[in-house]
């Protein structure tokens, strides 16, 4: 069974540009989470989807971040326009049940110059 | 709100020595507690979890952790370190609220294993 995949693995963009990160959860997992780790800090929750609905988006930093999960399968996280402080590693995780284990992808390392 | 404190951002042990990684949590309601490990260029992998059953939890690769409510701790241990244990370890807490189950992480502990 394939794990959680994320694309791209690395992205380097300039301040003001737009970047879209993609996450493919494990097939059949209704719950999809986005987390972010800024260098030297803890991994922080961004938002949680249940199927295609946003269950909790309390961790989204501001309105420059837009997450979608059309059809309840893969998810995208768009940052527009990107700022320097958006640099970090963005992790996606999925789980079959709400209290089930969250399986993490390898992350996307975003660098904003 | 819940929080996690991991004491020691870097821990170094000799191969064969005891591994002890410390984690203290804060939560207003009974928590679920987790330890995750991240090897280089990989995603986080669950080592073990506490979900209000037995207070001593055994995980993969010989790791275990003990939930101590009185000390609000969930320290990770392994009797004998192996070179392959070198990685970054994260303690996390979650509380079910309003249909959500988000994880709150500590800052991570980088474990180095020396010969």
GROMACS .gro file of C-alpha atoms in nm:
model
  228
    1UNK     CA    1   0.000   0.000   0.000
    2UNK     CA    2   0.141   0.338  -0.098
    3UNK     CA    3   0.203   0.586   0.179
    4UNK     CA    4   0.129   0.955   0.188
    5UNK     CA    5   0.305   1.132  -0.096
    6UNK     CA    6   0.385   1.498  -0.135
    7UNK     CA    7   0.496   1.700  -0.434
    8UNK     CA    8   0.729   1.869  -0.484
    9UNK     CA    9   0.991   1.758  -0.235
   10UNK     CA   10   1.163   2.095  -0.259
   11UNK     CA   11   1.055   2.433  -0.388
   12UNK     CA   12   1.256   2.752  -0.406
   13UNK     CA   13   1.065   3.065  -0.501
   14UNK     CA   14   1.103   3.439  -0.469
   15UNK     CA   15   0.903   3.657  -0.238
   16UNK     CA   16   0.575   3.752  -0.400
   17UNK     CA   17   0.548   3.441  -0.614
   18UNK     CA   18   0.287   3.171  -0.583
   19UNK     CA   19   0.350   2.809  -0.490
   20UNK     CA   20   0.116   2.514  -0.477
   21UNK     CA   21   0.195   2.208  -0.270
   22UNK     CA   22   0.021   1.881  -0.328
   23UNK     CA   23  -0.057   1.592  -0.096
   24UNK     CA   24  -0.191   1.251  -0.190
   25UNK     CA   25  -0.316   1.070   0.120
   26UNK     CA   26  -0.337   0.697   0.167
   27UNK     CA   27  -0.631   0.566  -0.033
   28UNK     CA   28  -0.948   0.550   0.173
   29UNK     CA   29  -0.829   0.791   0.440
   30UNK     CA   30  -1.099   1.048   0.499
   31UNK     CA   31  -0.892   1.261   0.736
   32UNK     CA   32  -0.617   1.477   0.590
   33UNK     CA   33  -0.400   1.716   0.787
   34UNK     CA   34  -0.148   1.984   0.695
   35UNK     CA   35   0.133   2.080   0.933
   36UNK     CA   36   0.431   2.312   0.899
   37UNK     CA   37   0.771   2.327   1.061
   38UNK     CA   38   0.957   2.653   1.049
   39UNK     CA   39   1.331   2.605   1.099
   40UNK     CA   40   1.424   2.549   1.460
   41UNK     CA   41   1.066   2.547   1.580
   42UNK     CA   42   0.802   2.289   1.648
   43UNK     CA   43   0.577   2.127   1.391
   44UNK     CA   44   0.253   2.323   1.391
   45UNK     CA   45  -0.095   2.223   1.281
   46UNK     CA   46  -0.242   2.416   0.989
   47UNK     CA   47  -0.572   2.250   0.906
   48UNK     CA   48  -0.775   1.931   0.895
   49UNK     CA   49  -1.003   1.799   0.622
   50UNK     CA   50  -1.266   1.533   0.662
   51UNK     CA   51  -1.327   1.421   0.308
   52UNK     CA   52  -1.364   1.746   0.116
   53UNK     CA   53  -1.477   1.958   0.412
   54UNK     CA   54  -1.251   2.173   0.626
   55UNK     CA   55  -1.304   2.047   0.979
   56UNK     CA   56  -1.056   2.277   1.150
   57UNK     CA   57  -0.850   2.552   0.989
   58UNK     CA   58  -0.752   2.728   1.309
   59UNK     CA   59  -0.382   2.693   1.236
   60UNK     CA   60  -0.378   2.867   0.899
   61UNK     CA   61  -0.148   3.167   0.940
   62UNK     CA   62  -0.337   3.417   0.723
   63UNK     CA   63  -0.542   3.454   0.408
   64UNK     CA   64  -0.239   3.408   0.184
   65UNK     CA   65  -0.281   3.035   0.245
   66UNK     CA   66  -0.555   2.845   0.066
   67UNK     CA   67  -0.613   2.473   0.107
   68UNK     CA   68  -0.846   2.262  -0.100
   69UNK     CA   69  -0.943   1.900  -0.121
   70UNK     CA   70  -1.172   1.862  -0.416
   71UNK     CA   71  -1.347   1.526  -0.432
   72UNK     CA   72  -1.206   1.425  -0.099
   73UNK     CA   73  -0.892   1.273  -0.245
   74UNK     CA   74  -0.573   1.473  -0.288
   75UNK     CA   75  -0.524   1.814  -0.134
   76UNK     CA   76  -0.342   2.127  -0.241
   77UNK     CA   77  -0.203   2.408  -0.031
   78UNK     CA   78  -0.144   2.732  -0.218
   79UNK     CA   79   0.059   3.020  -0.084
   80UNK     CA   80  -0.006   3.347  -0.266
   81UNK     CA   81   0.188   3.570  -0.247
   82UNK     CA   82   0.470   3.397  -0.063
   83UNK     CA   83   0.661   3.581   0.208
   84UNK     CA   84   1.001   3.507   0.361
   85UNK     CA   85   0.845   3.375   0.683
   86UNK     CA   86   0.658   3.108   0.488
   87UNK     CA   87   0.982   2.913   0.447
   88UNK     CA   88   0.978   2.576   0.619
   89UNK     CA   89   0.881   2.215   0.575
   90UNK     CA   90   0.517   2.144   0.503
   91UNK     CA   91   0.394   1.804   0.610
   92UNK     CA   92   0.078   1.628   0.513
   93UNK     CA   93  -0.074   1.343   0.712
   94UNK     CA   94  -0.377   1.123   0.672
   95UNK     CA   95  -0.573   0.888   0.891
   96UNK     CA   96  -0.857   0.647   0.833
   97UNK     CA   97  -1.035   0.719   1.157
   98UNK     CA   98  -1.051   1.039   1.355
   99UNK     CA   99  -0.853   0.896   1.645
  100UNK     CA  100  -0.646   0.669   1.428
  101UNK     CA  101  -0.275   0.696   1.363
  102UNK     CA  102  -0.179   0.984   1.141
  103UNK     CA  103   0.053   0.873   0.864
  104UNK     CA  104   0.290   1.143   0.751
  105UNK     CA  105   0.436   1.220   0.413
  106UNK     CA  106   0.803   1.313   0.366
  107UNK     CA  107   0.723   1.683   0.352
  108UNK     CA  108   0.783   1.964   0.107
  109UNK     CA  109   1.070   2.196   0.189
  110UNK     CA  110   0.972   2.547   0.082
  111UNK     CA  111   1.232   2.820   0.061
  112UNK     CA  112   1.121   3.176  -0.009
  113UNK     CA  113   1.404   3.408  -0.112
  114UNK     CA  114  -0.501   2.444   2.503
  115UNK     CA  115  -0.241   2.175   2.517
  116UNK     CA  116   0.136   2.203   2.490
  117UNK     CA  117   0.445   1.983   2.486
  118UNK     CA  118   0.793   2.047   2.617
  119UNK     CA  119   1.087   1.834   2.511
  120UNK     CA  120   1.393   1.885   2.727
  121UNK     CA  121   1.713   1.877   2.529
  122UNK     CA  122   1.716   1.959   2.160
  123UNK     CA  123   2.020   1.733   2.118
  124UNK     CA  124   2.098   1.413   2.305
  125UNK     CA  125   2.408   1.204   2.250
  126UNK     CA  126   2.451   0.846   2.377
  127UNK     CA  127   2.697   0.568   2.320
  128UNK     CA  128   2.592   0.259   2.132
  129UNK     CA  129   2.451   0.012   2.381
  130UNK     CA  130   2.367   0.277   2.639
  131UNK     CA  131   2.024   0.370   2.769
  132UNK     CA  132   1.826   0.618   2.565
  133UNK     CA  133   1.608   0.861   2.760
  134UNK     CA  134   1.423   1.138   2.579
  135UNK     CA  135   1.212   1.361   2.798
  136UNK     CA  136   0.865   1.492   2.726
  137UNK     CA  137   0.629   1.687   2.949
  138UNK     CA  138   0.283   1.787   2.842
  139UNK     CA  139   0.011   2.023   2.947
  140UNK     CA  140  -0.353   1.946   2.884
  141UNK     CA  141  -0.677   2.042   3.054
  142UNK     CA  142  -0.842   1.714   2.956
  143UNK     CA  143  -0.711   1.357   2.934
  144UNK     CA  144  -0.471   1.354   2.643
  145UNK     CA  145  -0.358   1.113   2.381
  146UNK     CA  146   0.021   1.110   2.367
  147UNK     CA  147   0.253   1.009   2.087
  148UNK     CA  148   0.616   0.970   1.999
  149UNK     CA  149   0.715   1.007   1.637
  150UNK     CA  150   1.057   0.956   1.477
  151UNK     CA  151   1.190   1.119   1.164
  152UNK     CA  152   1.482   0.967   0.980
  153UNK     CA  153   1.665   1.185   0.724
  154UNK     CA  154   1.460   1.258   0.413
  155UNK     CA  155   1.163   1.065   0.542
  156UNK     CA  156   0.827   1.147   0.692
  157UNK     CA  157   0.739   1.113   1.057
  158UNK     CA  158   0.683   0.756   1.169
  159UNK     CA  159   0.479   0.665   1.473
  160UNK     CA  160   0.687   0.493   1.743
  161UNK     CA  161   0.415   0.449   2.002
  162UNK     CA  162   0.101   0.606   2.143
  163UNK     CA  163  -0.084   0.633   2.472
  164UNK     CA  164  -0.462   0.637   2.452
  165UNK     CA  165  -0.571   0.590   2.816
  166UNK     CA  166  -0.513   0.218   2.834
  167UNK     CA  167  -0.194   0.081   2.993
  168UNK     CA  168   0.038   0.350   3.126
  169UNK     CA  169   0.348   0.168   3.001
  170UNK     CA  170   0.337   0.168   2.624
  171UNK     CA  171   0.561  -0.044   2.408
  172UNK     CA  172   0.642   0.065   2.057
  173UNK     CA  173   0.847  -0.038   1.761
  174UNK     CA  174   1.223  -0.088   1.754
  175UNK     CA  175   1.242  -0.161   2.127
  176UNK     CA  176   1.120   0.178   2.244
  177UNK     CA  177   0.875   0.228   2.527
  178UNK     CA  178   0.724   0.519   2.716
  179UNK     CA  179   0.548   0.556   3.048
  180UNK     CA  180   0.256   0.790   3.104
  181UNK     CA  181   0.284   0.954   3.446
  182UNK     CA  182  -0.016   1.174   3.513
  183UNK     CA  183   0.121   1.309   3.842
  184UNK     CA  184   0.434   1.431   3.666
  185UNK     CA  185   0.259   1.516   3.336
  186UNK     CA  186   0.537   1.327   3.163
  187UNK     CA  187   0.568   1.078   2.880
  188UNK     CA  188   0.940   1.004   2.856
  189UNK     CA  189   1.071   0.776   2.582
  190UNK     CA  190   1.325   0.508   2.667
  191UNK     CA  191   1.520   0.228   2.505
  192UNK     CA  192   1.750   0.003   2.708
  193UNK     CA  193   2.026  -0.020   2.450
  194UNK     CA  194   2.090   0.231   2.176
  195UNK     CA  195   2.176   0.122   1.825
  196UNK     CA  196   2.342   0.327   1.554
  197UNK     CA  197   2.023   0.303   1.351
  198UNK     CA  198   1.834   0.493   1.624
  199UNK     CA  199   2.003   0.818   1.524
  200UNK     CA  200   1.716   1.042   1.416
  201UNK     CA  201   1.494   1.324   1.535
  202UNK     CA  202   1.223   1.236   1.784
  203UNK     CA  203   0.902   1.428   1.842
  204UNK     CA  204   0.661   1.406   2.131
  205UNK     CA  205   0.304   1.509   2.054
  206UNK     CA  206  -0.028   1.544   2.231
  207UNK     CA  207  -0.378   1.549   2.093
  208UNK     CA  208  -0.716   1.612   2.239
  209UNK     CA  209  -1.040   1.531   2.065
  210UNK     CA  210  -1.242   1.850   2.033
  211UNK     CA  211  -1.529   1.936   1.804
  212UNK     CA  212  -1.456   1.657   1.564
  213UNK     CA  213  -1.089   1.740   1.532
  214UNK     CA  214  -0.778   1.551   1.635
  215UNK     CA  215  -0.489   1.784   1.565
  216UNK     CA  216  -0.148   1.703   1.704
  217UNK     CA  217   0.050   1.952   1.909
  218UNK     CA  218   0.422   1.878   1.886
  219UNK     CA  219   0.728   1.951   2.092
  220UNK     CA  220   1.031   2.109   1.931
  221UNK     CA  221   1.199   1.774   1.873
  222UNK     CA  222   1.510   1.603   2.007
  223UNK     CA  223   1.793   1.506   1.776
  224UNK     CA  224   1.943   1.177   1.897
  225UNK     CA  225   2.304   1.104   1.813
  226UNK     CA  226   2.446   0.756   1.874
  227UNK     CA  227   2.822   0.726   1.900
  228UNK     CA  228   3.047   0.423   1.883
   0.00000   0.00000   0.00000
